[in-house]
C-alpha cells in the first residue's frame, strides 16, 4: 500500500480579479520513496505540500477526490484529528529556519516540545531523545546547542535543528519545501544528505519540493514537473536528462553550465498548451 | 577601469567591530567582466558596497577610471561612471513609484535632457515595451522588475556596472533571460562588469576572470578557463567547484 494517495487535488483562491487556480487537478501517490516536485514560482508546488497538511487558509479553497494517508481519508478528519496527523504522521520542513523556529525559546525546549506533544513520556526522556536527534543531524556539541536560541546558530545548523524537530515524533512522511534554498551552496548538500540518510534509515516517504532541477535529480527517486498548477511530466530522477516535455527540456537548457560554455542561454518559449496539461 | 588595493572594510566599533574584508586586491580592465565568488558572509558584496559608498568604514585604495575614490565624497562623475544592480528586485524598487517616475527621476539626477523620450528608449533597451512605462512594481514579475532595475542603472550611461547577485532571486528560465540581456548590453555598449555571485556556473557564463573569497579574504584569483578545467589551487575553491558540478548527475550522464 502506498503511504499517500492524492487524486485530483485542486487549490484555488478567490480574489477581487476572480478565481485564481493555483493547483488544477493533480494526482500522484507516494510510497517509501523520495519524490521530487519541481517547478518555477507560481507553479503550485508549495501549495500542493500545504494542501496535503490542510495548511491553506481562506480565501484559499482545497478540493480533492481523495487525499489518503495509509488508506485513511484525510479530508474527513476534524481539525482536532488533523492536528494529530501534523507532525506525528506527516511533518514539514520549510524554506527558512529563521522564520520557522521560535525566536524566544531555546532549541532544546522546542525539540522537546515537538516530542512531548505526540508522545507520553517524561521530560527527562524527551531531553535524551532531543540530544540523540541533534547528534543524528550531525550537530557536534548537542549539549551547547540545546541551550542556544535560534539567533545564535547559523542557517545550516538552524535547518538541521528543524529536521531534528520534524523527525523526532517519527513521522511516516516528511514534506520538505525548498529546505535548502536559504542556505549557502556549500552547506546545501550536507543538510540534504543528512535529511536523505535519516529518511532512508527510517523507511519514510519524502516529498522534496524545489525549483532546483539538479538538486532534485540528485536526491530523489522520482520527479514530478509542475507547470501552471498541473503535472506536465513524471520521470525517474536518474533519467531527468531524457525528459521529453518541452517545458522540462527548456528548464534544463536554460541553466548555465561550467562544463559546456555557451554564448547565449536558451530562453524558454512558453507554449499555452502546456498549461492545459498537454 | 577599476583598481582595488589593500581594501579593508569593517562594521561597528570597539566590541562590535567586525572585519568584513581584509586586504582585497584586484583590478578589472575596461570591457572585462570580473566575478567575485564565495559564500554568504565572505565579504563579496561588501566590496561592492564599499566602492559605491554604502559601507562607510573602509581603508585602502580604490580607483575608478584612473581617479581615486574617496571615502566620504563621490562626485557626479563617479555616479555617471559607476552604477549598481542589486540582488532583490522586490526590495530595490520603490513600491509606490511607477516605472516612469523611477526612470525619469534617475535621468533628471544625472542631468539628462529630453527625459520624456529617453524613458521609452531605456525600456526598449532592456526589452520591455512602452506599455510598462506607467506600471508599479507590484504589477511586474521578478524578471521584469530586474529589467527595470537594470534600466535605472543604465540611465546615466555608466561604463562600469556592479552586479550584486543580479539573478539569484529569479527562476532559472528568467535567469537565462537576464543573463542574455546583460551579455547583449555589454556587447553593445562596451560595459565593464563586476559581478558578485554564489553560483559558479553563472559567473563562469558571464565573466572572464574571478576572485574566490572566504571569510573576508581573496583566497584565489583565476581565469574562467581554469575554472572550467577544474584547475583550482585552494581547497576552498575546489570544494565550491565540487558543490556546483556534482549537481551534474544529469549533466554528466548526458554526455
Coordinates of C-alpha atoms in Angstrom, one line a residue:
Chain A
X1 CA 0.0 0.0 0.0
X2 CA 1.3 3.4 -0.8
X3 CA 1.8 5.9 2.0
X4 CA -0.1 8.7 0.4
X5 CA -2.6 8.9 -2.4
X6 CA -3.7 12.1 -3.9
X7 CA -6.3 12.2 -6.6
X8 CA -7.5 15.3 -8.5
X9 CA -6.2 17.8 -6.0
X10 CA -7.3 21.4 -6.6
X11 CA -6.4 24.6 -4.8
X12 CA -8.0 27.9 -5.7
X13 CA -8.1 31.4 -4.3
X14 CA -11.0 33.8 -4.6
X15 CA -9.6 37.3 -5.4
X16 CA -11.1 40.5 -6.5
X17 CA -9.9 39.7 -10.0
X18 CA -11.7 36.4 -10.0
X19 CA -10.7 32.9 -9.1
X20 CA -7.1 32.0 -9.3
X21 CA -6.4 28.3 -9.7
X22 CA -3.1 27.5 -8.1
X23 CA -3.3 23.7 -8.4
X24 CA -5.6 22.3 -11.1
X25 CA -6.4 18.7 -10.5
X26 CA -3.2 16.8 -9.9
X27 CA -2.9 13.1 -8.9
X28 CA 0.1 11.2 -7.5
X29 CA 1.0 8.6 -5.0
X30 CA 3.9 8.3 -2.7
X31 CA 5.5 5.1 -1.4
X32 CA 8.6 4.6 0.7
X33 CA 10.5 6.7 -1.8
X34 CA 11.8 10.2 -2.4
X35 CA 9.6 12.1 -4.6
X36 CA 10.6 15.4 -6.0
X37 CA 8.2 18.2 -7.1
X38 CA 9.9 20.7 -9.3
X39 CA 8.5 23.9 -10.9
X40 CA 9.0 27.6 -11.1
X41 CA 7.5 30.1 -8.8
X42 CA 3.7 30.1 -9.2
X43 CA 3.6 26.5 -10.5
X44 CA 1.7 25.3 -7.4
X45 CA 4.4 23.1 -6.0
X46 CA 4.3 24.6 -2.4
X47 CA 0.5 24.8 -2.5
X48 CA 0.4 21.0 -3.1
X49 CA 2.5 20.4 0.0
X50 CA 0.4 22.7 2.1
X51 CA -2.9 21.4 0.9
X52 CA -2.0 17.8 2.0
X53 CA -1.5 19.1 5.5
X54 CA -4.5 21.3 5.3
X55 CA -2.5 24.4 5.9
X56 CA -4.2 26.6 3.3
X57 CA -6.3 29.3 4.9
X58 CA -9.3 31.1 3.5
X59 CA -9.8 32.7 0.9
X60 CA -7.9 29.6 -0.3
X61 CA -10.0 26.6 -1.1
X62 CA -8.8 23.0 -1.4
X63 CA -10.7 20.1 -3.0
X64 CA -9.7 16.6 -4.0
X65 CA -11.4 13.3 -4.9
X66 CA -9.0 11.7 -2.4
X67 CA -6.2 12.5 -0.1
X68 CA -5.4 9.3 1.7
X69 CA -2.7 8.7 4.2
X70 CA -2.0 4.9 4.5
X71 CA -5.6 4.4 3.3
X72 CA -7.2 6.8 5.7
X73 CA -9.0 9.8 4.1
X74 CA -7.6 13.0 5.5
X75 CA -10.4 15.2 4.2
X76 CA -13.0 13.7 6.5
X77 CA -10.9 14.3 9.7
X78 CA -11.8 17.1 12.1
X79 CA -9.4 19.9 12.7
X80 CA -8.6 18.2 16.1
X81 CA -7.8 14.9 14.5
X82 CA -5.8 16.7 11.8
X83 CA -3.6 18.2 14.4
X84 CA -2.6 14.6 15.4
X85 CA -1.6 14.0 11.8
X86 CA 0.6 17.0 11.5
X87 CA 4.0 16.3 13.0
X88 CA 3.1 12.9 14.2
X89 CA 2.5 11.2 10.8
X90 CA 3.3 13.9 8.2
X91 CA 5.8 16.6 9.1
X92 CA 7.1 19.5 7.1
X93 CA 10.4 21.4 6.8
X94 CA 10.0 24.9 5.3
X95 CA 12.4 27.1 3.5
X96 CA 13.9 29.4 6.1
X97 CA 14.7 28.2 9.6
X98 CA 14.8 31.9 10.7
X99 CA 11.0 32.0 10.3
X100 CA 10.1 28.5 11.4
X101 CA 11.9 28.4 14.7
X102 CA 10.5 30.2 17.7
X103 CA 13.0 33.0 18.4
X104 CA 12.3 33.3 22.2
X105 CA 12.6 29.6 23.1
X106 CA 15.8 27.6 23.3
X107 CA 16.5 25.0 20.7
X108 CA 16.3 22.2 23.3
X109 CA 12.9 23.3 24.6
X110 CA 11.5 23.4 21.1
X111 CA 12.7 20.0 20.1
X112 CA 11.4 18.5 23.4
X113 CA 8.1 20.2 22.9
X114 CA 7.8 18.6 19.5
X115 CA 8.4 15.2 21.0
X116 CA 6.2 15.6 24.1
X117 CA 3.2 16.8 22.0
X118 CA 2.9 13.4 20.5
X119 CA 4.5 11.0 23.0
X120 CA 3.5 10.3 26.6
X121 CA 6.9 10.4 28.1
X122 CA 8.9 12.2 30.8
X123 CA 10.8 15.4 30.3
X124 CA 14.0 13.5 31.1
X125 CA 13.3 11.0 28.3
X126 CA 12.4 13.8 26.0
X127 CA 15.7 15.5 26.7
X128 CA 17.6 12.3 26.0
X129 CA 15.7 11.9 22.7
X130 CA 16.4 15.5 21.7
X131 CA 20.1 15.1 22.3
X132 CA 20.1 11.9 20.3
X133 CA 18.3 13.6 17.5
X134 CA 20.7 16.5 17.4
X135 CA 23.5 14.0 17.1
X136 CA 21.7 12.3 14.3
X137 CA 21.7 15.5 12.3
X138 CA 25.5 15.8 12.8
X139 CA 25.5 18.6 15.4
X140 CA 28.8 18.2 17.2
X141 CA 28.1 19.8 20.5
X142 CA 24.4 19.0 21.2
X143 CA 24.5 20.0 24.9
X144 CA 25.5 23.5 23.9
X145 CA 23.1 23.8 21.1
X146 CA 20.2 22.6 23.3
X147 CA 20.7 25.8 25.4
X148 CA 21.2 28.1 22.4
X149 CA 18.5 30.4 21.0
X150 CA 17.8 30.2 17.2
X151 CA 19.6 33.5 16.5
X152 CA 22.8 32.0 18.0
X153 CA 23.0 29.3 15.3
X154 CA 23.9 29.5 11.6
X155 CA 21.4 28.9 8.8
X156 CA 22.7 25.5 8.0
X157 CA 22.6 24.5 11.7
X158 CA 19.1 26.0 12.0
X159 CA 17.8 23.9 9.2
X160 CA 19.4 20.8 10.8
X161 CA 17.6 21.6 14.0
X162 CA 14.4 21.9 12.1
X163 CA 14.9 18.5 10.6
X164 CA 15.7 17.1 14.0
X165 CA 12.5 18.6 15.4
X166 CA 10.4 17.3 12.5
X167 CA 11.7 13.8 12.7
X168 CA 11.6 13.3 16.5
X169 CA 7.9 12.2 16.5
X170 CA 8.9 9.6 14.0
X171 CA 6.5 10.5 11.1
X172 CA 5.8 8.4 8.1
X173 CA 6.1 11.2 5.6
X174 CA 8.3 14.3 5.5
X175 CA 7.4 17.2 3.2
X176 CA 10.5 19.4 2.6
X177 CA 9.5 22.6 0.9
X178 CA 12.7 24.2 -0.5
X179 CA 14.6 23.1 2.6
X180 CA 17.9 24.5 1.4
X181 CA 17.1 27.5 -0.7
X182 CA 18.0 29.9 2.1
X183 CA 21.4 28.2 2.6
X184 CA 24.8 28.5 1.0
X185 CA 25.7 26.2 -1.8
X186 CA 28.5 24.7 0.3
X187 CA 26.2 23.6 3.2
X188 CA 23.1 22.7 1.0
X189 CA 24.5 19.3 0.2
X190 CA 25.5 18.5 3.7
X191 CA 22.0 19.3 5.0
X192 CA 20.4 17.3 2.2
X193 CA 22.5 14.2 2.7
X194 CA 21.7 14.3 6.4
X195 CA 18.0 14.5 5.6
X196 CA 18.3 11.9 3.0
X197 CA 20.1 9.4 5.3
X198 CA 17.5 9.8 8.1
X199 CA 14.6 9.4 5.7
X200 CA 16.0 6.2 4.2
X201 CA 17.0 4.7 7.6
X202 CA 13.5 5.1 8.9
X203 CA 11.8 3.9 5.7
X204 CA 9.9 7.2 5.4
X205 CA 8.4 8.8 2.3
X206 CA 9.9 12.1 1.3
X207 CA 8.3 14.8 -0.8
X208 CA 11.0 17.2 -1.8
X209 CA 9.7 20.5 -3.2
X210 CA 12.3 22.6 -5.1
X211 CA 12.9 24.8 -8.1
X212 CA 16.4 23.3 -8.5
X213 CA 16.4 20.5 -11.1
X214 CA 19.9 19.3 -10.3
X215 CA 19.4 19.1 -6.6
X216 CA 16.2 17.2 -7.1
X217 CA 17.6 14.7 -9.6
X218 CA 20.4 14.0 -7.1
X219 CA 18.3 13.4 -4.0
X220 CA 15.1 11.9 -5.3
X221 CA 14.0 8.7 -7.0
X222 CA 11.1 10.1 -9.0
X223 CA 10.3 13.7 -10.1
X224 CA 7.0 15.4 -10.9
X225 CA 7.4 18.5 -13.0
X226 CA 4.7 21.1 -12.4
X227 CA 3.7 23.9 -14.7
X228 CA 0.8 26.3 -14.1
X229 CA -0.8 24.1 -11.5
X230 CA -0.6 20.8 -13.4
X231 CA 1.9 17.9 -13.6
X232 CA 3.3 18.1 -17.1
X233 CA 5.7 15.2 -16.7
X234 CA 6.7 12.5 -14.3
X235 CA 10.1 10.8 -14.7
X236 CA 12.8 8.8 -13.0
X237 CA 15.2 11.2 -11.3
X238 CA 18.2 9.4 -12.8
X239 CA 16.7 9.9 -16.3
X240 CA 15.7 13.5 -15.9
X241 CA 18.1 14.5 -18.7
X242 CA 16.0 12.3 -21.0
X243 CA 12.8 14.2 -20.1
X244 CA 10.6 14.7 -23.1
X245 CA 8.3 17.6 -22.3
X246 CA 9.4 20.8 -23.9
X247 CA 9.0 22.7 -20.6
X248 CA 11.3 20.3 -18.8
X249 CA 13.8 20.4 -21.7
X250 CA 13.6 24.2 -21.7
X251 CA 14.3 24.4 -17.9
X252 CA 17.3 22.1 -18.3
X253 CA 18.7 24.0 -21.2
X254 CA 18.3 27.4 -19.6
X255 CA 20.9 26.6 -16.9
X256 CA 24.4 27.9 -17.4
X257 CA 26.9 25.1 -17.2
X258 CA 30.5 25.1 -16.3
X259 CA 31.4 22.2 -18.4
X260 CA 29.6 23.4 -21.5
X261 CA 30.2 27.1 -22.2
X262 CA 27.7 28.7 -24.4
X263 CA 27.4 32.2 -25.9
X264 CA 23.8 32.6 -25.2
X265 CA 21.5 30.7 -22.9
X266 CA 18.4 29.1 -24.3
X267 CA 15.3 31.1 -23.3
X268 CA 12.1 29.3 -22.5
X269 CA 9.4 29.9 -25.1
X270 CA 6.2 29.2 -23.2
X271 CA 3.5 27.3 -25.1
X272 CA -0.1 28.0 -23.8
X273 CA -0.8 24.3 -24.5
X274 CA 1.4 23.3 -21.5
X275 CA -1.0 25.0 -19.1
X276 CA -3.7 22.7 -20.5
X277 CA -1.6 19.7 -19.4
X278 CA -0.6 18.7 -22.9
Chain B
X1 CA 38.7 50.6 -15.2
X2 CA 38.7 49.5 -11.6
X3 CA 41.6 49.0 -9.3
X4 CA 41.3 48.0 -5.7
X5 CA 44.4 47.6 -3.5
X6 CA 44.7 46.8 0.2
X7 CA 41.0 47.2 0.8
X8 CA 39.8 46.7 4.4
X9 CA 36.2 47.0 5.3
X10 CA 34.8 46.9 8.8
X11 CA 31.5 47.3 10.5
X12 CA 30.9 48.5 14.1
X13 CA 33.3 49.8 16.6
X14 CA 35.0 48.6 19.8
X15 CA 33.5 45.4 21.0
X16 CA 31.2 45.0 18.0
X17 CA 34.0 45.6 15.5
X18 CA 33.9 43.1 12.6
X19 CA 36.4 42.9 9.8
X20 CA 34.3 42.1 6.8
X21 CA 37.0 42.4 4.1
X22 CA 40.8 42.2 4.7
X23 CA 43.4 43.3 2.2
X24 CA 41.5 42.8 -1.0
X25 CA 43.4 43.5 -4.2
X26 CA 42.2 43.2 -7.8
X27 CA 41.8 45.1 -11.0
X28 CA 39.3 45.0 -13.8
X29 CA 40.2 46.1 -17.3
X30 CA 37.9 48.2 -19.4
X31 CA 35.3 45.9 -21.2
X32 CA 36.2 43.0 -19.0
X33 CA 33.8 41.1 -16.7
X34 CA 35.1 40.1 -13.3
X35 CA 33.4 37.8 -10.8
X36 CA 33.5 37.7 -7.0
X37 CA 32.6 34.3 -5.6
X38 CA 32.2 33.0 -2.1
X39 CA 29.6 32.0 0.5
X40 CA 27.4 34.4 2.4
X41 CA 29.5 36.4 4.9
X42 CA 32.7 36.1 2.8
X43 CA 32.7 39.8 2.1
X44 CA 32.0 39.7 -1.7
X45 CA 29.0 42.1 -1.7
X46 CA 30.7 44.3 0.9
X47 CA 33.4 45.1 -1.6
X48 CA 30.8 46.5 -4.0
X49 CA 29.2 48.4 -1.2
X50 CA 32.5 49.9 -0.1
X51 CA 33.2 51.1 -3.7
X52 CA 29.7 52.7 -4.0
X53 CA 29.8 54.3 -0.6
X54 CA 27.2 52.1 1.1
X55 CA 29.7 50.7 3.6
X56 CA 31.4 53.8 5.0
X57 CA 34.1 52.1 7.2
X58 CA 36.9 51.2 4.8
X59 CA 40.5 51.9 4.1
X60 CA 42.8 51.2 1.2
X61 CA 43.0 52.4 -2.4
X62 CA 40.1 52.3 -4.9
X63 CA 40.5 53.8 -8.3
X64 CA 37.7 54.1 -10.9
X65 CA 38.8 55.0 -14.4
X66 CA 42.1 56.3 -13.1
X67 CA 40.5 58.6 -10.5
X68 CA 40.9 57.9 -6.8
X69 CA 37.6 57.3 -4.9
X70 CA 37.5 58.9 -1.5
X71 CA 35.6 57.6 1.4
X72 CA 33.3 60.4 2.2
X73 CA 32.6 62.1 -1.1
X74 CA 31.7 60.9 -4.6
X75 CA 31.1 63.4 -7.3
X76 CA 28.6 63.3 -10.1
X77 CA 31.2 62.0 -12.4
X78 CA 31.7 58.9 -10.2
X79 CA 28.0 58.2 -10.3
X80 CA 27.9 58.7 -14.0
X81 CA 30.6 56.1 -14.4
X82 CA 29.6 53.5 -11.8
X83 CA 26.2 52.1 -11.2
X84 CA 24.9 49.1 -9.2
X85 CA 22.2 46.5 -9.7
X86 CA 21.0 44.8 -6.5
X87 CA 20.0 41.2 -5.7
X88 CA 16.4 41.6 -4.9
X89 CA 14.3 43.4 -7.4
X90 CA 11.4 43.3 -5.0
X91 CA 13.3 45.4 -2.5
X92 CA 15.3 47.7 -4.7
X93 CA 12.3 49.5 -6.4
X94 CA 10.1 52.0 -4.5
X95 CA 6.7 50.3 -4.2
X96 CA 4.8 53.5 -4.8
X97 CA 6.8 54.9 -7.6
X98 CA 5.8 54.0 -11.2
X99 CA 8.4 52.8 -13.6
X100 CA 8.1 56.2 -15.3
X101 CA 8.9 58.0 -12.1
X102 CA 11.8 55.7 -11.2
X103 CA 13.5 56.3 -14.6
X104 CA 12.6 60.0 -15.0
X105 CA 13.9 60.8 -11.6
X106 CA 17.2 59.0 -12.2
X107 CA 17.6 60.7 -15.6
X108 CA 17.0 64.1 -14.1
X109 CA 19.5 63.4 -11.3
X110 CA 22.1 62.6 -14.0
X111 CA 21.3 65.9 -15.6
X112 CA 19.9 64.4 -18.8
X113 CA 17.8 66.3 -21.3
X114 CA 14.9 65.0 -23.3
X115 CA 13.7 62.8 -20.4
X116 CA 10.4 62.2 -22.0
X117 CA 11.9 60.4 -25.0
X118 CA 14.7 58.7 -23.1
X119 CA 12.4 56.8 -20.8
X120 CA 10.8 54.7 -23.6
X121 CA 14.2 54.2 -25.1
X122 CA 15.6 52.8 -21.8
X123 CA 12.6 50.5 -21.5
X124 CA 13.3 49.3 -25.0
X125 CA 17.0 48.8 -24.3
X126 CA 16.1 46.3 -21.5
X127 CA 13.5 44.5 -23.6
X128 CA 10.4 46.0 -22.0
X129 CA 7.7 47.5 -24.2
X130 CA 6.2 51.0 -23.8
X131 CA 3.2 49.6 -22.0
X132 CA 5.3 49.0 -18.9
X133 CA 6.0 52.7 -18.5
X134 CA 3.2 53.6 -16.2
X135 CA 3.1 50.4 -14.1
X136 CA 4.0 50.0 -10.5
X137 CA 6.5 47.4 -9.2
X138 CA 3.7 45.1 -7.9
X139 CA 2.3 44.9 -11.4
X140 CA 5.6 43.4 -12.7
X141 CA 7.1 39.9 -12.4
X142 CA 10.5 39.4 -10.8
X143 CA 12.3 39.3 -14.1
X144 CA 10.5 42.5 -15.3
X145 CA 11.5 44.3 -12.1
X146 CA 15.1 43.3 -12.5
X147 CA 14.9 44.7 -16.1
X148 CA 13.6 48.0 -14.7
X149 CA 16.5 48.0 -12.1
X150 CA 18.9 47.5 -14.9
X151 CA 17.3 50.3 -17.0
X152 CA 17.7 52.5 -13.9
X153 CA 21.4 51.6 -13.7
X154 CA 21.8 52.4 -17.4
X155 CA 20.1 55.7 -17.2
X156 CA 23.3 57.7 -16.6
X157 CA 25.1 55.8 -19.4
X158 CA 27.6 54.3 -17.0
X159 CA 30.7 52.4 -18.1
X160 CA 31.1 50.2 -15.0
X161 CA 28.2 48.1 -13.6
X162 CA 28.4 46.5 -10.2
X163 CA 26.1 43.5 -10.2
X164 CA 25.3 42.1 -6.8
X165 CA 23.7 38.6 -7.3
X166 CA 21.5 40.0 -10.1
X167 CA 19.7 36.7 -10.8
X168 CA 19.7 34.8 -7.6
X169 CA 16.1 35.8 -6.7
X170 CA 14.8 34.7 -10.1
X171 CA 13.6 31.4 -11.6
X172 CA 16.1 29.6 -13.9
X173 CA 14.3 30.4 -17.1
X174 CA 14.1 34.1 -16.1
X175 CA 17.7 34.0 -15.0
X176 CA 18.7 32.9 -18.5
X177 CA 16.8 35.9 -20.0
X178 CA 18.5 38.4 -17.7
X179 CA 22.0 36.9 -18.3
X180 CA 21.4 37.1 -22.0
X181 CA 20.3 40.8 -21.6
X182 CA 23.4 41.6 -19.6
X183 CA 25.6 39.9 -22.2
X184 CA 23.9 41.9 -25.0
X185 CA 24.2 45.2 -23.2
X186 CA 27.8 44.6 -22.6
X187 CA 28.5 43.9 -26.3
X188 CA 26.5 46.9 -27.5
X189 CA 28.0 49.4 -25.0
X190 CA 31.4 48.0 -24.1
X191 CA 30.4 47.9 -20.4
X192 CA 32.7 46.6 -17.7
X193 CA 31.1 44.3 -15.2
X194 CA 31.9 43.3 -11.6
X195 CA 29.6 40.5 -10.7
X196 CA 29.1 39.0 -7.2
X197 CA 27.5 35.6 -7.1
X198 CA 27.5 32.4 -5.1
X199 CA 26.8 30.5 -8.3
X200 CA 30.0 29.5 -10.1
X201 CA 28.2 28.5 -13.2
X202 CA 26.6 32.0 -13.5
X203 CA 30.0 33.6 -13.0
X204 CA 31.5 31.1 -15.4
X205 CA 29.0 32.1 -18.0
X206 CA 29.3 35.8 -17.9
X207 CA 32.9 36.6 -16.7
X208 CA 36.4 36.1 -17.9
X209 CA 38.2 36.2 -14.6
X210 CA 37.2 35.7 -11.0
X211 CA 38.3 36.0 -7.4
X212 CA 37.2 33.5 -4.8
X213 CA 36.6 34.8 -1.3
X214 CA 36.5 33.2 2.0
X215 CA 36.0 34.9 5.4
X216 CA 36.9 38.3 4.2
X217 CA 39.9 37.4 2.1
X218 CA 40.5 36.7 -1.5
X219 CA 41.9 33.2 -1.5
X220 CA 42.3 32.6 -5.2
X221 CA 42.3 34.5 -8.5
X222 CA 41.6 32.6 -11.6
X223 CA 40.6 32.7 -15.3
X224 CA 37.3 31.2 -16.1
X225 CA 39.0 28.7 -18.4
X226 CA 41.0 27.4 -15.4
X227 CA 37.7 27.1 -13.5
X228 CA 36.1 25.1 -16.3
X229 CA 39.0 22.7 -16.3
X230 CA 38.7 22.4 -12.5
X231 CA 42.3 23.7 -12.0
X232 CA 42.0 25.3 -8.6
X233 CA 44.8 25.5 -6.1
X234 CA 42.9 26.5 -3.0
X235 CA 41.0 23.7 -1.2
X236 CA 38.0 26.0 -0.7
X237 CA 37.8 26.7 -4.4
X238 CA 37.9 23.0 -5.1
X239 CA 35.1 22.4 -2.7
X240 CA 33.0 25.1 -4.4
X241 CA 33.6 23.6 -7.8
X242 CA 32.7 20.2 -6.5
X243 CA 29.5 21.6 -5.0
X244 CA 28.4 23.3 -8.2
X245 CA 29.3 20.5 -10.6
X246 CA 28.1 17.4 -8.6
X247 CA 24.6 18.8 -9.4
X248 CA 25.6 17.4 -12.8
X249 CA 24.5 13.9 -12.2
X250 CA 22.2 14.9 -15.0
X251 CA 24.8 16.7 -16.9
X252 CA 27.5 14.0 -16.6
X253 CA 25.1 11.3 -17.6
X254 CA 24.0 13.4 -20.6
X255 CA 27.4 13.2 -22.2

